[in-house]
Tab-separated table of C-alpha atoms in Angstrom:
chain	number	residue	atom	x	y	z
A	1	UNK	CA	88.733	-24.080	1.398
A	2	UNK	CA	90.499	-21.212	-0.310
A	3	UNK	CA	93.218	-21.718	-3.169
A	4	UNK	CA	95.663	-20.460	-0.541
A	5	UNK	CA	94.634	-23.044	1.966
A	6	UNK	CA	94.658	-25.837	-0.449
A	7	UNK	CA	98.578	-24.612	-1.487
A	8	UNK	CA	99.511	-24.791	2.040
A	9	UNK	CA	98.112	-27.920	2.726
A	10	UNK	CA	99.711	-29.246	-0.680
A	11	UNK	CA	103.074	-27.761	0.799
A	12	UNK	CA	102.716	-29.814	4.276
A	13	UNK	CA	101.518	-32.984	2.438
A	14	UNK	CA	104.661	-32.956	0.414
A	15	UNK	CA	106.768	-32.489	3.667
A	16	UNK	CA	104.681	-35.304	5.326
A	17	UNK	CA	106.682	-37.772	2.962
A	18	UNK	CA	109.954	-37.181	4.738
A	19	UNK	CA	111.450	-37.661	8.071
A	20	UNK	CA	108.763	-36.678	10.620
A	21	UNK	CA	110.843	-34.281	12.667
A	22	UNK	CA	112.536	-32.737	9.266
A	23	UNK	CA	109.054	-32.233	7.970
A	24	UNK	CA	108.185	-29.620	10.562
A	25	UNK	CA	111.318	-28.010	11.452
A	26	UNK	CA	114.332	-27.984	9.118
A	27	UNK	CA	113.927	-30.421	6.161
A	28	UNK	CA	117.360	-29.989	5.254
A	29	UNK	CA	118.898	-31.475	8.667
A	30	UNK	CA	119.909	-34.890	7.294
A	31	UNK	CA	121.279	-35.793	10.677
A	32	UNK	CA	118.491	-34.784	12.622
A	33	UNK	CA	120.351	-33.301	15.348
A	34	UNK	CA	119.297	-29.786	14.785
A	35	UNK	CA	115.993	-30.458	14.755
A	36	UNK	CA	116.204	-32.379	18.207
A	37	UNK	CA	118.081	-29.449	19.700
A	38	UNK	CA	115.500	-26.900	18.399
A	39	UNK	CA	112.781	-29.056	19.791
A	40	UNK	CA	114.254	-29.081	23.189
A	41	UNK	CA	114.255	-25.234	23.304
A	42	UNK	CA	110.456	-25.381	21.888
A	43	UNK	CA	109.429	-28.022	24.629
A	44	UNK	CA	111.326	-26.274	27.262
A	45	UNK	CA	109.378	-22.862	26.519
A	46	UNK	CA	106.043	-24.556	26.403
A	47	UNK	CA	106.806	-26.405	29.667
A	48	UNK	CA	107.866	-23.242	31.563
A	49	UNK	CA	104.998	-21.070	30.154
A	50	UNK	CA	102.226	-23.688	31.314
A	51	UNK	CA	103.893	-23.958	34.754
A	52	UNK	CA	103.910	-19.985	34.889
A	53	UNK	CA	100.067	-20.061	34.267
A	54	UNK	CA	99.562	-23.047	36.700
A	55	UNK	CA	98.053	-25.352	33.871
A	56	UNK	CA	99.309	-28.471	35.665
A	57	UNK	CA	96.730	-30.683	33.917
A	58	UNK	CA	93.905	-30.232	31.579
A	59	UNK	CA	93.020	-30.052	27.985
A	60	UNK	CA	95.317	-28.511	25.609
A	61	UNK	CA	95.262	-27.529	22.144
A	62	UNK	CA	98.194	-27.998	19.927
A	63	UNK	CA	97.669	-26.109	17.183
A	64	UNK	CA	99.689	-26.867	14.040
A	65	UNK	CA	100.553	-30.113	15.802
A	66	UNK	CA	102.311	-31.751	12.691
A	67	UNK	CA	103.698	-35.119	13.265
A	68	UNK	CA	103.097	-34.775	16.949
A	69	UNK	CA	106.658	-33.728	17.772
A	70	UNK	CA	105.483	-31.141	20.199
A	71	UNK	CA	102.288	-33.147	21.129
A	72	UNK	CA	104.254	-36.165	22.817
A	73	UNK	CA	106.147	-34.113	25.301
A	74	UNK	CA	102.595	-32.370	26.474
A	75	UNK	CA	101.163	-35.896	27.022
A	76	UNK	CA	103.965	-37.076	28.829
A	77	UNK	CA	103.567	-34.444	31.198
A	78	UNK	CA	100.111	-35.419	31.970
A	79	UNK	CA	98.060	-33.480	29.737
A	80	UNK	CA	95.061	-34.347	27.346
A	81	UNK	CA	95.925	-32.947	23.978
A	82	UNK	CA	93.783	-32.004	21.142
A	83	UNK	CA	96.225	-31.896	17.965
A	84	UNK	CA	95.093	-30.048	14.955
A	85	UNK	CA	96.651	-29.658	11.441
A	86	UNK	CA	95.611	-28.642	8.127
A	87	UNK	CA	97.698	-31.799	6.616
A	88	UNK	CA	96.223	-35.056	6.749
A	89	UNK	CA	99.817	-36.553	5.877
A	90	UNK	CA	101.207	-34.825	9.175
A	91	UNK	CA	98.711	-35.980	11.113
A	92	UNK	CA	99.006	-39.746	10.254
A	93	UNK	CA	102.750	-39.390	11.810
A	94	UNK	CA	101.228	-37.810	14.765
A	95	UNK	CA	98.867	-40.567	15.476
A	96	UNK	CA	101.611	-42.962	15.054
A	97	UNK	CA	103.915	-41.184	17.299
A	98	UNK	CA	101.248	-40.474	20.052
A	99	UNK	CA	98.744	-43.182	19.884
A	100	UNK	CA	95.222	-42.636	20.894
A	101	UNK	CA	95.628	-42.505	24.842
A	102	UNK	CA	94.482	-38.846	26.256
A	103	UNK	CA	94.781	-37.382	22.748
A	104	UNK	CA	92.899	-36.849	19.670
A	105	UNK	CA	93.700	-35.498	15.820
A	106	UNK	CA	91.936	-33.710	13.597
A	107	UNK	CA	92.160	-31.760	10.349
A	108	UNK	CA	91.388	-28.062	9.815
A	109	UNK	CA	90.500	-26.185	6.738
A	110	UNK	CA	93.390	-23.451	7.772
A	111	UNK	CA	90.769	-21.073	9.287
A	112	UNK	CA	88.393	-22.645	11.783
A	113	UNK	CA	88.850	-25.115	14.637
A	114	UNK	CA	86.577	-28.061	15.123
A	115	UNK	CA	86.240	-27.567	18.904
A	116	UNK	CA	83.417	-26.365	21.211
A	117	UNK	CA	83.736	-22.795	22.810
A	118	UNK	CA	85.750	-22.587	25.938
A	119	UNK	CA	86.798	-26.253	25.886
A	120	UNK	CA	90.630	-26.015	26.364
A	121	UNK	CA	92.633	-24.845	29.184
A	122	UNK	CA	95.773	-23.866	27.245
A	123	UNK	CA	97.081	-23.603	23.574
A	124	UNK	CA	100.344	-24.183	22.235
A	125	UNK	CA	101.628	-22.917	18.766
A	126	UNK	CA	105.060	-23.392	17.318
A	127	UNK	CA	105.818	-21.519	13.857
A	128	UNK	CA	102.471	-21.871	12.450
A	129	UNK	CA	100.988	-18.397	11.950
A	130	UNK	CA	104.374	-17.480	10.017
A	131	UNK	CA	102.925	-19.576	7.144
A	132	UNK	CA	99.772	-17.779	6.903
A	133	UNK	CA	101.192	-14.764	4.999
A	134	UNK	CA	97.711	-12.573	4.797
A	135	UNK	CA	97.267	-10.800	8.203
A	136	UNK	CA	93.378	-11.576	7.806
A	137	UNK	CA	93.886	-15.183	7.638
A	138	UNK	CA	96.341	-15.181	10.700
A	139	UNK	CA	93.473	-12.967	12.673
A	140	UNK	CA	91.044	-15.349	11.737
A	141	UNK	CA	92.812	-18.321	12.984
A	142	UNK	CA	93.671	-16.605	16.193
A	143	UNK	CA	89.963	-15.391	16.647
A	144	UNK	CA	89.212	-19.164	16.615
A	145	UNK	CA	91.880	-19.919	19.132
A	146	UNK	CA	90.589	-17.295	21.511
A	147	UNK	CA	86.954	-18.751	21.083
A	148	UNK	CA	87.988	-22.301	22.058
A	149	UNK	CA	90.152	-21.374	25.041
A	150	UNK	CA	88.388	-20.885	28.254
A	151	UNK	CA	88.357	-17.353	29.413
A	152	UNK	CA	91.521	-16.079	31.056
A	153	UNK	CA	93.470	-19.114	29.728
A	154	UNK	CA	96.747	-18.978	27.973
A	155	UNK	CA	98.046	-18.818	24.558
A	156	UNK	CA	101.792	-19.812	24.350
A	157	UNK	CA	102.768	-19.122	20.953
A	158	UNK	CA	106.375	-19.285	19.394
A	159	UNK	CA	106.848	-17.572	15.986
A	160	UNK	CA	109.550	-15.990	13.757
A	161	UNK	CA	110.040	-12.497	14.352
A	162	UNK	CA	112.397	-9.731	12.189
A	163	UNK	CA	113.127	-5.941	12.625
A	164	UNK	CA	111.555	-5.347	9.105
A	165	UNK	CA	108.491	-7.728	7.788
A	166	UNK	CA	110.091	-10.224	5.286
A	167	UNK	CA	108.730	-12.718	2.892
A	168	UNK	CA	110.835	-16.020	2.985
A	169	UNK	CA	111.754	-18.698	0.046
A	170	UNK	CA	111.445	-21.389	2.918
A	171	UNK	CA	107.760	-22.293	2.169
A	172	UNK	CA	105.179	-19.838	1.761
A	173	UNK	CA	106.107	-17.839	4.830
A	174	UNK	CA	106.181	-14.504	6.503
A	175	UNK	CA	108.545	-13.270	9.201
A	176	UNK	CA	106.523	-10.264	10.988
A	177	UNK	CA	107.900	-7.523	13.352
A	178	UNK	CA	107.259	-7.556	17.151
A	179	UNK	CA	104.530	-4.801	16.558
A	180	UNK	CA	102.969	-6.578	14.106
A	181	UNK	CA	102.512	-9.881	16.068
A	182	UNK	CA	101.419	-8.149	18.856
A	183	UNK	CA	98.573	-5.999	16.613
A	184	UNK	CA	97.520	-9.209	15.432
A	185	UNK	CA	97.003	-10.820	19.034
A	186	UNK	CA	95.345	-7.497	20.046
A	187	UNK	CA	92.886	-7.487	17.257
A	188	UNK	CA	91.883	-11.236	18.058
A	189	UNK	CA	91.075	-10.156	21.553
A	190	UNK	CA	94.273	-11.553	23.358
A	191	UNK	CA	96.365	-9.414	25.744
A	192	UNK	CA	99.934	-10.188	25.619
A	193	UNK	CA	101.575	-10.891	29.183
A	194	UNK	CA	105.124	-11.912	27.855
A	195	UNK	CA	107.289	-11.839	25.076
A	196	UNK	CA	110.741	-13.472	25.257
A	197	UNK	CA	113.470	-14.034	22.380
A	198	UNK	CA	114.362	-17.493	22.546
A	199	UNK	CA	117.034	-17.968	20.065
A	200	UNK	CA	118.467	-16.472	16.836
A	201	UNK	CA	118.031	-18.372	13.597
A	202	UNK	CA	121.833	-17.967	12.539
A	203	UNK	CA	123.222	-18.403	15.999
A	204	UNK	CA	126.829	-19.450	15.182
A	205	UNK	CA	126.693	-22.882	17.182
A	206	UNK	CA	123.531	-24.214	15.056
A	207	UNK	CA	125.721	-25.312	12.019
A	208	UNK	CA	127.918	-27.241	14.330
A	209	UNK	CA	124.987	-29.078	15.889
A	210	UNK	CA	123.579	-29.910	12.602
A	211	UNK	CA	127.097	-31.147	11.520
A	212	UNK	CA	127.475	-33.355	14.732
A	213	UNK	CA	130.160	-31.451	15.940
A	214	UNK	CA	128.443	-30.418	19.029
A	215	UNK	CA	127.391	-33.576	20.979
A	216	UNK	CA	124.002	-33.777	22.765
A	217	UNK	CA	125.851	-33.475	26.317
A	218	UNK	CA	126.784	-30.037	25.453
A	219	UNK	CA	123.053	-28.659	24.086
A	220	UNK	CA	121.828	-27.421	27.523
A	221	UNK	CA	125.079	-25.294	27.766
A	222	UNK	CA	124.444	-23.993	24.235
A	223	UNK	CA	120.941	-23.618	24.697
A	224	UNK	CA	121.480	-21.486	27.801
A	225	UNK	CA	124.121	-19.326	25.976
A	226	UNK	CA	121.602	-18.596	23.153
A	227	UNK	CA	119.058	-17.644	25.763
A	228	UNK	CA	121.419	-15.181	27.361
A	229	UNK	CA	122.696	-13.645	24.092
A	230	UNK	CA	118.989	-13.294	22.802
A	231	UNK	CA	118.064	-11.800	26.060
A	232	UNK	CA	120.922	-9.363	25.722
A	233	UNK	CA	120.598	-8.366	22.135
A	234	UNK	CA	116.756	-8.725	21.236
A	235	UNK	CA	116.068	-8.967	17.526
A	236	UNK	CA	119.402	-8.382	15.370
A	237	UNK	CA	118.966	-6.298	12.252
A	238	UNK	CA	120.041	-8.876	9.801
A	239	UNK	CA	118.388	-12.200	11.411
A	240	UNK	CA	115.281	-13.698	12.603
A	241	UNK	CA	114.536	-14.879	15.915
A	242	UNK	CA	112.177	-17.344	17.531
A	243	UNK	CA	110.218	-15.409	19.995
A	244	UNK	CA	107.674	-16.757	22.724
A	245	UNK	CA	104.452	-14.706	22.961
A	246	UNK	CA	102.415	-15.654	26.187
A	247	UNK	CA	98.635	-14.052	26.004
A	248	UNK	CA	95.483	-14.517	27.574
A	249	UNK	CA	92.397	-14.925	26.095
């Protein structure tokens, strides 16, 4: 394991000591409302993407599964899931959340996946490769993802995108441009079939949700509004966006 991989593992192991949802989405969300809202948008995107690709059952890889927040809904939908993460601390939370029925969890060194070739029917990824700052590391991991996917099977990847590449202070993270993400996927052997802006990072209603001023009953309406604004405006010059990339191996 390289020094950068050790640093990344230490970063996530430190976060594993706080609330399991805050550890993988927003550590500063003290109420937990914002994290539940964002998880709902993520889960809906994965659910719809799997339906589009007719993956109704089978074995899924949840890459960067963290505390199992994204794994649990996949299990509830009837899939068998392999959860992979670099942090053993996060994986302990995932095992507590998901148990051991129809799922297995394993640690990765950040570059290679301990899975046989052509073994999984789909892969889900939520803001994982944004934490691999070097493009060659991200490409290596994507190549491993393509190796374990059955030929023609989908990768559903949500990552943070900006108009211009930016290194952030929110952990060791990079927000790449649309073209940079597409180039990484292409260089790893994937064919991008769909991209969709799901939400903007600084959408005005997000602080209201975090503060508890927007009750859960309003969240579906707010999510729908976010999606419509995102579809109309794309990536804004002053903000990042969470973008769904659907690609085939």
